[in-house]
PDB file of C-alpha atoms in Angstrom:
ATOM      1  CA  UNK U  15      14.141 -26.828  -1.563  1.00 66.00           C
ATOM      2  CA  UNK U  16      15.839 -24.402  -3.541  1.00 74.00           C
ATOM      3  CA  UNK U  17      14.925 -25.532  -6.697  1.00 74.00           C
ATOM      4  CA  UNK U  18      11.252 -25.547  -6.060  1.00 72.00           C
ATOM      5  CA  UNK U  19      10.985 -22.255  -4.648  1.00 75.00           C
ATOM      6  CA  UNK U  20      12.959 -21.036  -7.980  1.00 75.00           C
ATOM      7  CA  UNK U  21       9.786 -23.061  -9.810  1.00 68.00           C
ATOM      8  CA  UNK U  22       7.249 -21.399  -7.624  1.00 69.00           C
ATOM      9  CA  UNK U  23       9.444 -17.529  -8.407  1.00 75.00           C
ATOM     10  CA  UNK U  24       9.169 -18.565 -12.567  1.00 74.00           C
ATOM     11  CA  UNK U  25       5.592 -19.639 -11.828  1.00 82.00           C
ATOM     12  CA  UNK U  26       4.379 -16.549 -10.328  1.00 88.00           C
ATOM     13  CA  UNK U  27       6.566 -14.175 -12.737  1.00 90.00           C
ATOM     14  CA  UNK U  28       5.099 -15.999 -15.207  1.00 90.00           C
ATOM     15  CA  UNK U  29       1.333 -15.429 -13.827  1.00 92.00           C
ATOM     16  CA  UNK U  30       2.295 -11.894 -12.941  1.00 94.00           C
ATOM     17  CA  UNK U  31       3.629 -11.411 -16.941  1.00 95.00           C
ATOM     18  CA  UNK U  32       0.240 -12.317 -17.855  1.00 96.00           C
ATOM     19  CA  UNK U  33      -1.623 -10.267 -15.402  1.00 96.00           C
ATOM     20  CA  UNK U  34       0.272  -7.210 -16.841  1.00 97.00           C
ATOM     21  CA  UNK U  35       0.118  -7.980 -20.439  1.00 97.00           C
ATOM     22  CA  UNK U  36      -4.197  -8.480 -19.966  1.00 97.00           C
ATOM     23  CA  UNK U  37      -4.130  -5.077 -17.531  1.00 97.00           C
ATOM     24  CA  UNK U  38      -2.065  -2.965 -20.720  1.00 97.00           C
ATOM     25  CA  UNK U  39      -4.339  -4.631 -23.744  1.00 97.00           C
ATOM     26  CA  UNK U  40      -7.293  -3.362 -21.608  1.00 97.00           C
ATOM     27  CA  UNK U  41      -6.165   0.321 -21.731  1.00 96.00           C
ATOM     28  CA  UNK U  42      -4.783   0.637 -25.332  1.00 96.00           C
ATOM     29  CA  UNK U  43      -6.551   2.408 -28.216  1.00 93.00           C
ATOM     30  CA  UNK U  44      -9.218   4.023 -25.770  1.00 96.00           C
ATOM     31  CA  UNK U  45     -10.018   7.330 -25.187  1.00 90.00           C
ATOM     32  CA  UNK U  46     -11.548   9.210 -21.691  1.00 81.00           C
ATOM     33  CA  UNK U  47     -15.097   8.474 -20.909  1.00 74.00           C
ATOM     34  CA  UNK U  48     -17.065  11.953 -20.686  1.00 67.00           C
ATOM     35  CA  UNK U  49     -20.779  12.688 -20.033  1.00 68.00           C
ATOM     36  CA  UNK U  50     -22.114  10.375 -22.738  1.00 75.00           C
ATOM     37  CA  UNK U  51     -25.811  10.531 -23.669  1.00 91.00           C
ATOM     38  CA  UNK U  52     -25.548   6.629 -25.575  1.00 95.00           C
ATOM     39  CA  UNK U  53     -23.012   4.256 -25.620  1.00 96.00           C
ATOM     40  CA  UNK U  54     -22.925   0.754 -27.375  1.00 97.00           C
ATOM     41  CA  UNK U  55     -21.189  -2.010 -25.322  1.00 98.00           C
ATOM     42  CA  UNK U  56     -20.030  -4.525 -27.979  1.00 98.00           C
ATOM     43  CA  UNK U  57     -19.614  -8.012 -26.792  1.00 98.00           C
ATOM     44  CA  UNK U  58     -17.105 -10.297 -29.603  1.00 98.00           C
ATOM     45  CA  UNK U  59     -18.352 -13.905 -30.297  1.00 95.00           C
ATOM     46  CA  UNK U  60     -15.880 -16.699 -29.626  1.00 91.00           C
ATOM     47  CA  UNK U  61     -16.167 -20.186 -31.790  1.00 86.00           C
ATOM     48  CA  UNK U  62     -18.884 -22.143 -29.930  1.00 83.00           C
ATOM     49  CA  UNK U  63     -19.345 -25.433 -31.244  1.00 76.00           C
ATOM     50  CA  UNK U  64     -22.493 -26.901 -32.007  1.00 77.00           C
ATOM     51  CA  UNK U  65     -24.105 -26.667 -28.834  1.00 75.00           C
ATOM     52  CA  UNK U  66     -27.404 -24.536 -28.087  1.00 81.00           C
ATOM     53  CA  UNK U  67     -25.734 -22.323 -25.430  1.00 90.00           C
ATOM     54  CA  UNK U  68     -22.426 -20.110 -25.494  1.00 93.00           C
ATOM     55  CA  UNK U  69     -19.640 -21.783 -24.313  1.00 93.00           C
ATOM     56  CA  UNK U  70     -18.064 -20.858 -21.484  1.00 94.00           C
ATOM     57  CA  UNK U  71     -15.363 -18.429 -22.793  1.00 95.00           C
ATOM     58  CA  UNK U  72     -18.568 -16.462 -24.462  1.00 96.00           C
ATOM     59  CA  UNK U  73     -20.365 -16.732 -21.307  1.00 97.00           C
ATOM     60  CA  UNK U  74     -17.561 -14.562 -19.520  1.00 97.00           C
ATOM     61  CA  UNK U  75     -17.379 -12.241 -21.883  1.00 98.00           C
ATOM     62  CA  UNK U  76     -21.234 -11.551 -21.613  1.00 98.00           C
ATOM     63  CA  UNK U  77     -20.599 -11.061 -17.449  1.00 98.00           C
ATOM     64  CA  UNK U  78     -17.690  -8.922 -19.050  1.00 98.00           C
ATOM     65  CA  UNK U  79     -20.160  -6.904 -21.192  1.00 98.00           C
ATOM     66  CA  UNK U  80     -23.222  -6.536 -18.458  1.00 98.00           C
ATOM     67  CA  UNK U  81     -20.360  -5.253 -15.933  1.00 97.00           C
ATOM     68  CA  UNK U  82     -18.953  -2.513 -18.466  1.00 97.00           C
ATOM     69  CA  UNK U  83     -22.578  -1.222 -18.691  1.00 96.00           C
ATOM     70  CA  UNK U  84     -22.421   2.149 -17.331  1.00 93.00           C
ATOM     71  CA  UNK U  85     -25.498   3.304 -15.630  1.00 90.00           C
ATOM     72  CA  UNK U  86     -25.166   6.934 -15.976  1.00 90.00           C
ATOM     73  CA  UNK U  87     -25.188   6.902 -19.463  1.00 92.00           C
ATOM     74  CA  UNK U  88     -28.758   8.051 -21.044  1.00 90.00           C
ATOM     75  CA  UNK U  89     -29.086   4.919 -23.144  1.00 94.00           C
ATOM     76  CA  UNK U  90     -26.781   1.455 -22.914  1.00 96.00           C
ATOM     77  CA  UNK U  91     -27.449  -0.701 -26.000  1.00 97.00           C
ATOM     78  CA  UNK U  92     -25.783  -4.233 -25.651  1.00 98.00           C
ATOM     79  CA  UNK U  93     -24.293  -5.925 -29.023  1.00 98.00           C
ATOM     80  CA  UNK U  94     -23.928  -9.201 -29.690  1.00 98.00           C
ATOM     81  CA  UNK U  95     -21.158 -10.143 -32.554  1.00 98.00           C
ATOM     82  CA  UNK U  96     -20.569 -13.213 -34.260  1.00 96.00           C
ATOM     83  CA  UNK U  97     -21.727 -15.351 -37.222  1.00 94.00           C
ATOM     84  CA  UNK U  98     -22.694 -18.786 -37.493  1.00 84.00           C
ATOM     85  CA  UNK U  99     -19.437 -20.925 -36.615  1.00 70.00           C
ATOM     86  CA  UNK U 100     -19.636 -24.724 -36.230  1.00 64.00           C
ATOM     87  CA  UNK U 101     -23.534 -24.829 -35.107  1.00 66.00           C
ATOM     88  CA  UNK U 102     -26.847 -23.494 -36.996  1.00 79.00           C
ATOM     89  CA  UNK U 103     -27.045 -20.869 -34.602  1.00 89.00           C
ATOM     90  CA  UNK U 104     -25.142 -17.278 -34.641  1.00 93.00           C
ATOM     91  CA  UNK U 105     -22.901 -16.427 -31.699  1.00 95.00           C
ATOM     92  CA  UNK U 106     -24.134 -13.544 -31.454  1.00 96.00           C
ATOM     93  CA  UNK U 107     -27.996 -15.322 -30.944  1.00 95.00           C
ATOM     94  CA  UNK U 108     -26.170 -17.598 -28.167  1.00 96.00           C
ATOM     95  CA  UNK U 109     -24.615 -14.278 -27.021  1.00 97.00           C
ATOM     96  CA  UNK U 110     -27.864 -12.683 -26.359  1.00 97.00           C
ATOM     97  CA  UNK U 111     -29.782 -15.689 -25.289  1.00 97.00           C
ATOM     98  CA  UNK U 112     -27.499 -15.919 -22.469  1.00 97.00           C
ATOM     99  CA  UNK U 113     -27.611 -12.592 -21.314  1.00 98.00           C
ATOM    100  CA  UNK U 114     -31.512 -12.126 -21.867  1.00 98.00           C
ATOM    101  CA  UNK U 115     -33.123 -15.394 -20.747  1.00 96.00           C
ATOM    102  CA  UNK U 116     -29.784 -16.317 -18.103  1.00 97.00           C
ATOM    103  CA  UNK U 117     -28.908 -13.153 -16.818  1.00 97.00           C
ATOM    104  CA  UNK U 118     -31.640 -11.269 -16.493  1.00 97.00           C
ATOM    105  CA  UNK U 119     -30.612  -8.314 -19.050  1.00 97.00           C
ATOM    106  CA  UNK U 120     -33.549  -6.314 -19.632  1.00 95.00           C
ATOM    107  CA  UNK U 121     -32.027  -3.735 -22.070  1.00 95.00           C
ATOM    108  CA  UNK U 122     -31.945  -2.796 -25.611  1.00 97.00           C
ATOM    109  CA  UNK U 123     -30.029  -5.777 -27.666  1.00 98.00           C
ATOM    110  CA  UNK U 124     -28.992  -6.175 -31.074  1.00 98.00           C
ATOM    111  CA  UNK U 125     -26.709  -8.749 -33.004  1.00 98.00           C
ATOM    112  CA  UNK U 126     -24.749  -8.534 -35.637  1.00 97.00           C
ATOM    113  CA  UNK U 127     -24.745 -12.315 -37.173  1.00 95.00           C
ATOM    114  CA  UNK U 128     -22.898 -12.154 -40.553  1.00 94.00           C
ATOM    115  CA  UNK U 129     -18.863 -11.614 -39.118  1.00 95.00           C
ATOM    116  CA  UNK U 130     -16.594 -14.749 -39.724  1.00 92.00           C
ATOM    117  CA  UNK U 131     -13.442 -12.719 -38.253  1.00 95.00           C
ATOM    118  CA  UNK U 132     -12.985  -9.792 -36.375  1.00 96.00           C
ATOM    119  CA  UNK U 133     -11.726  -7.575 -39.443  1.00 97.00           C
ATOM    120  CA  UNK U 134     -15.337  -8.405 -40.320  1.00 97.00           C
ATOM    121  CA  UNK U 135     -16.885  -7.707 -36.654  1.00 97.00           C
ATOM    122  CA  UNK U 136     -15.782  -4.562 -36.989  1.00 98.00           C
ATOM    123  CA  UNK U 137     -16.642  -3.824 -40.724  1.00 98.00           C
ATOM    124  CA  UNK U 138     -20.541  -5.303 -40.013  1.00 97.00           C
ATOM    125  CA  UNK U 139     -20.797  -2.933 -36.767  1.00 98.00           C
ATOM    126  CA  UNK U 140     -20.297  -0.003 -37.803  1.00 98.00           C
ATOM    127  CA  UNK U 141     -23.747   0.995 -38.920  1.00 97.00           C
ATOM    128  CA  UNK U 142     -24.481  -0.506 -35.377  1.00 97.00           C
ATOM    129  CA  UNK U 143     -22.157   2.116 -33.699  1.00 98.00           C
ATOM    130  CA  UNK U 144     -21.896   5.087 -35.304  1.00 96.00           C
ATOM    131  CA  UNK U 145     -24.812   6.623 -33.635  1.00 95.00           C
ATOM    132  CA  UNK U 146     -23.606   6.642 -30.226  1.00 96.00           C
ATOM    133  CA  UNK U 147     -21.752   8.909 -28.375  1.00 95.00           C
ATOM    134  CA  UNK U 148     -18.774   6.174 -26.843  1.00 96.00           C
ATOM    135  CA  UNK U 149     -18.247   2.307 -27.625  1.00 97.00           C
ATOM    136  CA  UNK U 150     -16.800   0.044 -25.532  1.00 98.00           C
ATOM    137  CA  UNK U 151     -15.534  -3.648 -26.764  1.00 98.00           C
ATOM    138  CA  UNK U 152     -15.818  -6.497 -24.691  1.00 98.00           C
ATOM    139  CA  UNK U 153     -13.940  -9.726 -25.108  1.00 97.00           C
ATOM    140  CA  UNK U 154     -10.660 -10.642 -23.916  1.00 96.00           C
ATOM    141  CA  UNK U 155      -8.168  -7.381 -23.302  1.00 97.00           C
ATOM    142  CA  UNK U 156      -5.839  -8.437 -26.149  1.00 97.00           C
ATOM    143  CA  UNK U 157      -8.888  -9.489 -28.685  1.00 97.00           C
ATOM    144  CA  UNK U 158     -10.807  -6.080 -27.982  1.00 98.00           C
ATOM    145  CA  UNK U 159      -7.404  -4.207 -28.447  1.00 98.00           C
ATOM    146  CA  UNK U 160      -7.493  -5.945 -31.631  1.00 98.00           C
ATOM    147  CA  UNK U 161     -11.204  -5.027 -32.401  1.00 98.00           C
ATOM    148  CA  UNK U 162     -10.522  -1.408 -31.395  1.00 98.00           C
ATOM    149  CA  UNK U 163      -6.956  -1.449 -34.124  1.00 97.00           C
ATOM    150  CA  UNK U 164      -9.510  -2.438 -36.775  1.00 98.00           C
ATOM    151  CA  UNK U 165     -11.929   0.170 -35.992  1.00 98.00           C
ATOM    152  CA  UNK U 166      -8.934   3.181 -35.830  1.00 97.00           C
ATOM    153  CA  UNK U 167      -8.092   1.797 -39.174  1.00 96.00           C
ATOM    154  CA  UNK U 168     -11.770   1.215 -40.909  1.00 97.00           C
ATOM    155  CA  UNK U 169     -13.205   4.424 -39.144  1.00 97.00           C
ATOM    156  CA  UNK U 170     -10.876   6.360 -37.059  1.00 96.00           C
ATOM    157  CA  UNK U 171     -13.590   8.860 -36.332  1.00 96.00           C
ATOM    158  CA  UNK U 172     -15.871   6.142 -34.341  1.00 96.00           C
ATOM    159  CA  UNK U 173     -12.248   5.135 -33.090  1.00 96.00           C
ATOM    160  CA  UNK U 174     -12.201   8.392 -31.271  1.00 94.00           C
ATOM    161  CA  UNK U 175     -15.229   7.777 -28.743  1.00 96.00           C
ATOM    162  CA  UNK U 176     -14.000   4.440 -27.971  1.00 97.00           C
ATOM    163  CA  UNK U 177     -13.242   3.762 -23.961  1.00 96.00           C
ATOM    164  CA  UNK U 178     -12.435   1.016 -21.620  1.00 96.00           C
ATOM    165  CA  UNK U 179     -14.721  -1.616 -20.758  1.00 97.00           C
ATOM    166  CA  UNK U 180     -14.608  -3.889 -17.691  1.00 97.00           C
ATOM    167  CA  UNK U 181     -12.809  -6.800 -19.205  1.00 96.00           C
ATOM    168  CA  UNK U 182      -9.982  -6.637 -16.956  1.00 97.00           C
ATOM    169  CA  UNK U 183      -9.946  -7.232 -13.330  1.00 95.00           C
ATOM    170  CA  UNK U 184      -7.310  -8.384 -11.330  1.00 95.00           C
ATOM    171  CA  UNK U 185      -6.552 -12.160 -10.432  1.00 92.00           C
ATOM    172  CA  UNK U 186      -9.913 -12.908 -12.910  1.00 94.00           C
ATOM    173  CA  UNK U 187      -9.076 -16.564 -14.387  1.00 89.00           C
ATOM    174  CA  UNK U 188      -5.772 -16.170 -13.665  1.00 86.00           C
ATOM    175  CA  UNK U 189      -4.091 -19.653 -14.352  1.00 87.00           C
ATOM    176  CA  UNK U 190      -5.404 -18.473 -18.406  1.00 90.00           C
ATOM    177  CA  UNK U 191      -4.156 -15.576 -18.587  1.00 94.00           C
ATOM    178  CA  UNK U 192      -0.264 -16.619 -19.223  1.00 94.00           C
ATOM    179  CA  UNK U 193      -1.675 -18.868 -22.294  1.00 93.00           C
ATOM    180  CA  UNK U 194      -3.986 -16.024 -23.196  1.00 94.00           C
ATOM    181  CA  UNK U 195      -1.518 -13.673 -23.685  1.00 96.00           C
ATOM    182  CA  UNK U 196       0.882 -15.529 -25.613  1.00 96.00           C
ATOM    183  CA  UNK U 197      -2.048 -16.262 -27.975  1.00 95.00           C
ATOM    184  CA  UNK U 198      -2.940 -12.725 -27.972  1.00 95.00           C
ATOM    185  CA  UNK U 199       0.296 -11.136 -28.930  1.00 97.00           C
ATOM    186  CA  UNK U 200       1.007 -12.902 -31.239  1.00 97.00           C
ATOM    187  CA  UNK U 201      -2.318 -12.718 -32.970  1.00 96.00           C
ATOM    188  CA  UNK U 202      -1.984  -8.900 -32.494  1.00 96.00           C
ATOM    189  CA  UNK U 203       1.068  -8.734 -34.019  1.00 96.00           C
ATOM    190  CA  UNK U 204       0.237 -10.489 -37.063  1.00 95.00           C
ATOM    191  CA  UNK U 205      -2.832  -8.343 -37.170  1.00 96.00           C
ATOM    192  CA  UNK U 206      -0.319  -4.697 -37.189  1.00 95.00           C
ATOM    193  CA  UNK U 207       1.808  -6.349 -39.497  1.00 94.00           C
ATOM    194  CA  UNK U 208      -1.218  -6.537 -42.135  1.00 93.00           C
ATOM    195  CA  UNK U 209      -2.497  -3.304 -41.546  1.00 93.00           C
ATOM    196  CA  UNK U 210       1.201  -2.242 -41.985  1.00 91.00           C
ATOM    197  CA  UNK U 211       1.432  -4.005 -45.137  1.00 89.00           C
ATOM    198  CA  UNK U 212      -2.040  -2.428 -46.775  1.00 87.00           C
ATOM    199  CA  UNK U 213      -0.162   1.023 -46.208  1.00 79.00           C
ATOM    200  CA  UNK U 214       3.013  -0.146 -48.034  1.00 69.00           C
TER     201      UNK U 214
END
């Protein structure tokens, strides 16, 4: 009896640790949101497959994306991100698809179909962005902490009217997020270490 109730303590520390480390990523490297006349929510591409409709993964982070729409902002422009991975089509064009013809979006859209990595997200959307007043980047919390590193680093001007989106909410996919996060931080780590080592 003992033991398992230590199992089921390490098992929900464990889901807890993950729950924390998703709820920080989603507040780093943002600013306040203020009266903002435009803002461009940017939704990151995940590698699909060769199927004819996102994945599930890119499917969330659509819902993710529609959700972190704020309606008392003048103009919302949704942006799809992703090149062609193992299929013909873009994930950004699976992106959009989904959120157009699946989830009824009715508002501006516009992809960005050329990016192989996020470095290169980034890079490609910043013609897309720098018109607006705030961006927002949707994707998972540790991923669009990574997105918003690159832009503080590319363009640390645009960097400066970036604030939270919605991809955080508590107890969302839950049993993931452990395995998310230990992906996560150690992709984000590597990805300071590089942008250390271009100072040097």
């Amino acid at each position: 009896m003992a033991r398992k109730m230590w199992v089921a303590l390490g098992l929900c520390g464990f889901v807890g640790w993950g729950e924390f480390v998703h709820w920080r990523a989603s507040r780093a490297e943002v600013g306040v949101r203020s009266g903002a006349g435009s803002e461009a929510v940017v939704v990151l591409g995940f590698r699909n497959g060769p199927g004819a409709r996102a994945n599930a993964l890119n499917r969330w982070r659509v819902r993710a994306a529609l959700r972190s729409i704020d309606r008392a902002v003048g103009t919302s422009i949704l942006i799809c991100s992703g090149g062609s991975g193992a299929g013909s089509v873009s994930e950004a064009a699976l992106l959009a698809r989904y959120a157009v013809a699946e989830r009824g979006f009715a508002g501006p859209v516009q992809l960005e179909d050329r990016s192989r990595s996020t470095w290169q997200n980034v890079e490609n959307l910043i013609p897309l962005i720098e018109h607006v007043d705030q961006i927002k980047f949707v994707s998972n919390p540790l991923h669009a902490q990574k997105a918003r590193l690159y832009l503080r680093h590319q363009r640390p001007d645009l960097a400066a009217r970036v604030v939270r989106s919605v991809d955080y909410r508590l107890g969302e996919a839950f049993p993931l997020k452990p395995l998310f996060a230990l992906y996560g931080l150690r992709d984000l780590t590597r990805a300071k270490r590089s942008l250390a080592a271009q100072q040097l």
